[in-house]
Amino acid sequence: MKVSIRIFGNLVTILGRKQVIELDEGTTVGTLSNRLAESAGLRRQGYLGNYKVGGDDLAILVNGRNIHLLDGVETVLKDGDEVVILPPTAGG
C-alpha cells in the first residue's frame, strides 16, 4: 500500500517536505515514524528529531484527524492515507 506523507517546520530539513512511501498492510503510525527516522539516519526510536511521536509537542494527522483522536501511535494506516507531521512553530 502507498501512503502520502507531508512534513512541515524544521523537520523538513531532516525528513524532506513530501514523500510517498510503500508500506505493508497493517502498518501503524508508530512503525511509520520509526521508518522515517531510520531512513533519515536518526537512531532514537519513537522520536522524529527532538519530538516524541505521540507526545504533546508533535501533531500527526491522518487524513486530517489528529492521531490523539484516533488510536494514537497504534493508528493503522490504509492505502491512500495522507499523513501530515506538524512540529510546533516558532515566531510571532
PDB file of C-alpha atoms in Angstrom:
ATOM      1  CA  MET A   1       0.000   0.000   0.000  1.00  0.00           C
ATOM      2  CA  LYS A   2       1.082   3.590  -0.589  1.00  0.00           C
ATOM      3  CA  VAL A   3       0.840   6.404   1.943  1.00  0.00           C
ATOM      4  CA  SER A   4       1.499  10.079   1.231  1.00  0.00           C
ATOM      5  CA  ILE A   5       3.482  11.987   3.852  1.00  0.00           C
ATOM      6  CA  ARG A   6       3.706  15.771   4.179  1.00  0.00           C
ATOM      7  CA  ILE A   7       6.160  17.287   6.627  1.00  0.00           C
ATOM      8  CA  PHE A   8       6.345  20.868   7.885  1.00  0.00           C
ATOM      9  CA  GLY A   9       8.528  23.119  10.027  1.00  0.00           C
ATOM     10  CA  ASN A  10      12.078  22.316  10.988  1.00  0.00           C
ATOM     11  CA  LEU A  11      11.561  18.601  10.306  1.00  0.00           C
ATOM     12  CA  VAL A  12      11.668  19.369   6.568  1.00  0.00           C
ATOM     13  CA  THR A  13      15.455  19.705   6.720  1.00  0.00           C
ATOM     14  CA  ILE A  14      15.705  16.235   8.289  1.00  0.00           C
ATOM     15  CA  LEU A  15      12.926  14.299   6.541  1.00  0.00           C
ATOM     16  CA  GLY A  16      12.097  16.239   3.382  1.00  0.00           C
ATOM     17  CA  ARG A  17       8.858  18.026   2.552  1.00  0.00           C
ATOM     18  CA  LYS A  18       6.745  15.371   0.867  1.00  0.00           C
ATOM     19  CA  GLN A  19       7.080  11.729   0.008  1.00  0.00           C
ATOM     20  CA  VAL A  20       5.072   8.683  -0.923  1.00  0.00           C
ATOM     21  CA  ILE A  21       6.085   5.502   0.867  1.00  0.00           C
ATOM     22  CA  GLU A  22       5.240   1.891   0.135  1.00  0.00           C
ATOM     23  CA  LEU A  23       4.225   0.124   3.367  1.00  0.00           C
ATOM     24  CA  ASP A  24       2.988  -3.299   4.409  1.00  0.00           C
ATOM     25  CA  GLU A  25      -0.692  -3.719   5.240  1.00  0.00           C
ATOM     26  CA  GLY A  26      -1.360  -3.104   8.921  1.00  0.00           C
ATOM     27  CA  THR A  27       1.488  -0.598   9.382  1.00  0.00           C
ATOM     28  CA  THR A  28       0.869   1.801  12.274  1.00  0.00           C
ATOM     29  CA  VAL A  29       1.791   5.459  12.671  1.00  0.00           C
ATOM     30  CA  GLY A  30       4.446   4.406  15.197  1.00  0.00           C
ATOM     31  CA  THR A  31       6.045   1.995  12.750  1.00  0.00           C
ATOM     32  CA  LEU A  32       5.931   4.630  10.004  1.00  0.00           C
ATOM     33  CA  SER A  33       7.638   7.214  12.222  1.00  0.00           C
ATOM     34  CA  ASN A  34      10.397   4.746  13.113  1.00  0.00           C
ATOM     35  CA  ARG A  35      10.914   4.013   9.426  1.00  0.00           C
ATOM     36  CA  LEU A  36      11.101   7.741   8.603  1.00  0.00           C
ATOM     37  CA  ALA A  37      13.595   8.292  11.420  1.00  0.00           C
ATOM     38  CA  GLU A  38      15.724   5.348  10.314  1.00  0.00           C
ATOM     39  CA  SER A  39      15.790   6.470   6.676  1.00  0.00           C
ATOM     40  CA  ALA A  40      16.946   9.938   7.835  1.00  0.00           C
ATOM     41  CA  GLY A  41      19.754   8.425   9.896  1.00  0.00           C
ATOM     42  CA  LEU A  42      18.110   9.149  13.246  1.00  0.00           C
ATOM     43  CA  ARG A  43      18.755   6.482  15.864  1.00  0.00           C
ATOM     44  CA  ARG A  44      16.227   7.301  18.553  1.00  0.00           C
ATOM     45  CA  GLN A  45      13.101   5.200  18.082  1.00  0.00           C
ATOM     46  CA  GLY A  46       9.818   6.890  18.938  1.00  0.00           C
ATOM     47  CA  TYR A  47      11.203  10.313  18.045  1.00  0.00           C
ATOM     48  CA  LEU A  48      11.383  12.463  14.932  1.00  0.00           C
ATOM     49  CA  GLY A  49      14.214  14.893  15.538  1.00  0.00           C
ATOM     50  CA  ASN A  50      13.721  16.101  19.103  1.00  0.00           C
ATOM     51  CA  TYR A  51       9.970  15.470  19.066  1.00  0.00           C
ATOM     52  CA  LYS A  52       8.391  12.455  20.728  1.00  0.00           C
ATOM     53  CA  VAL A  53       5.961  10.738  18.377  1.00  0.00           C
ATOM     54  CA  GLY A  54       2.597  10.570  20.103  1.00  0.00           C
ATOM     55  CA  GLY A  55       3.660  13.251  22.580  1.00  0.00           C
ATOM     56  CA  ASP A  56       2.086  16.660  23.019  1.00  0.00           C
ATOM     57  CA  ASP A  57       4.773  18.576  21.136  1.00  0.00           C
ATOM     58  CA  LEU A  58       4.231  16.983  17.707  1.00  0.00           C
ATOM     59  CA  ALA A  59       0.923  16.917  15.832  1.00  0.00           C
ATOM     60  CA  ILE A  60       0.413  13.989  13.475  1.00  0.00           C
ATOM     61  CA  LEU A  61      -2.705  13.951  11.327  1.00  0.00           C
ATOM     62  CA  VAL A  62      -4.059  11.020   9.336  1.00  0.00           C
ATOM     63  CA  ASN A  63      -6.490  12.208   6.684  1.00  0.00           C
ATOM     64  CA  GLY A  64      -6.946  15.456   8.607  1.00  0.00           C
ATOM     65  CA  ARG A  65      -7.610  13.852  12.006  1.00  0.00           C
ATOM     66  CA  ASN A  66      -5.162  14.120  14.884  1.00  0.00           C
ATOM     67  CA  ILE A  67      -3.911  10.669  15.946  1.00  0.00           C
ATOM     68  CA  HIS A  68      -4.826  11.593  19.553  1.00  0.00           C
ATOM     69  CA  LEU A  69      -8.470  11.380  18.413  1.00  0.00           C
ATOM     70  CA  LEU A  70      -7.811   8.009  16.757  1.00  0.00           C
ATOM     71  CA  ASP A  71      -5.665   5.217  18.238  1.00  0.00           C
ATOM     72  CA  GLY A  72      -2.537   7.305  18.817  1.00  0.00           C
ATOM     73  CA  VAL A  73       0.673   5.758  17.503  1.00  0.00           C
ATOM     74  CA  GLU A  74      -1.227   2.478  17.110  1.00  0.00           C
ATOM     75  CA  THR A  75      -3.444   4.020  14.390  1.00  0.00           C
ATOM     76  CA  VAL A  76      -3.372   1.593  11.465  1.00  0.00           C
ATOM     77  CA  LEU A  77      -2.729   3.176   8.078  1.00  0.00           C
ATOM     78  CA  LYS A  78      -4.581   2.249   4.903  1.00  0.00           C
ATOM     79  CA  ASP A  79      -3.758   2.532   1.213  1.00  0.00           C
ATOM     80  CA  GLY A  80      -4.081   6.128   0.033  1.00  0.00           C
ATOM     81  CA  ASP A  81      -3.913   7.712   3.501  1.00  0.00           C
ATOM     82  CA  GLU A  82      -2.277  11.099   3.899  1.00  0.00           C
ATOM     83  CA  VAL A  83      -0.110  11.610   6.975  1.00  0.00           C
ATOM     84  CA  VAL A  84       0.818  15.176   7.953  1.00  0.00           C
ATOM     85  CA  ILE A  85       3.561  15.799  10.523  1.00  0.00           C
ATOM     86  CA  LEU A  86       3.493  19.225  12.202  1.00  0.00           C
ATOM     87  CA  PRO A  87       6.113  20.241  14.773  1.00  0.00           C
ATOM     88  CA  PRO A  88       5.386  23.292  16.931  1.00  0.00           C
ATOM     89  CA  THR A  89       6.013  26.591  15.186  1.00  0.00           C
ATOM     90  CA  ALA A  90       8.248  29.327  16.482  1.00  0.00           C
ATOM     91  CA  GLY A  91       7.963  33.023  15.914  1.00  0.00           C
ATOM     92  CA  GLY A  92       5.219  35.515  16.254  1.00  0.00           C
TER      93      GLY A  92
END
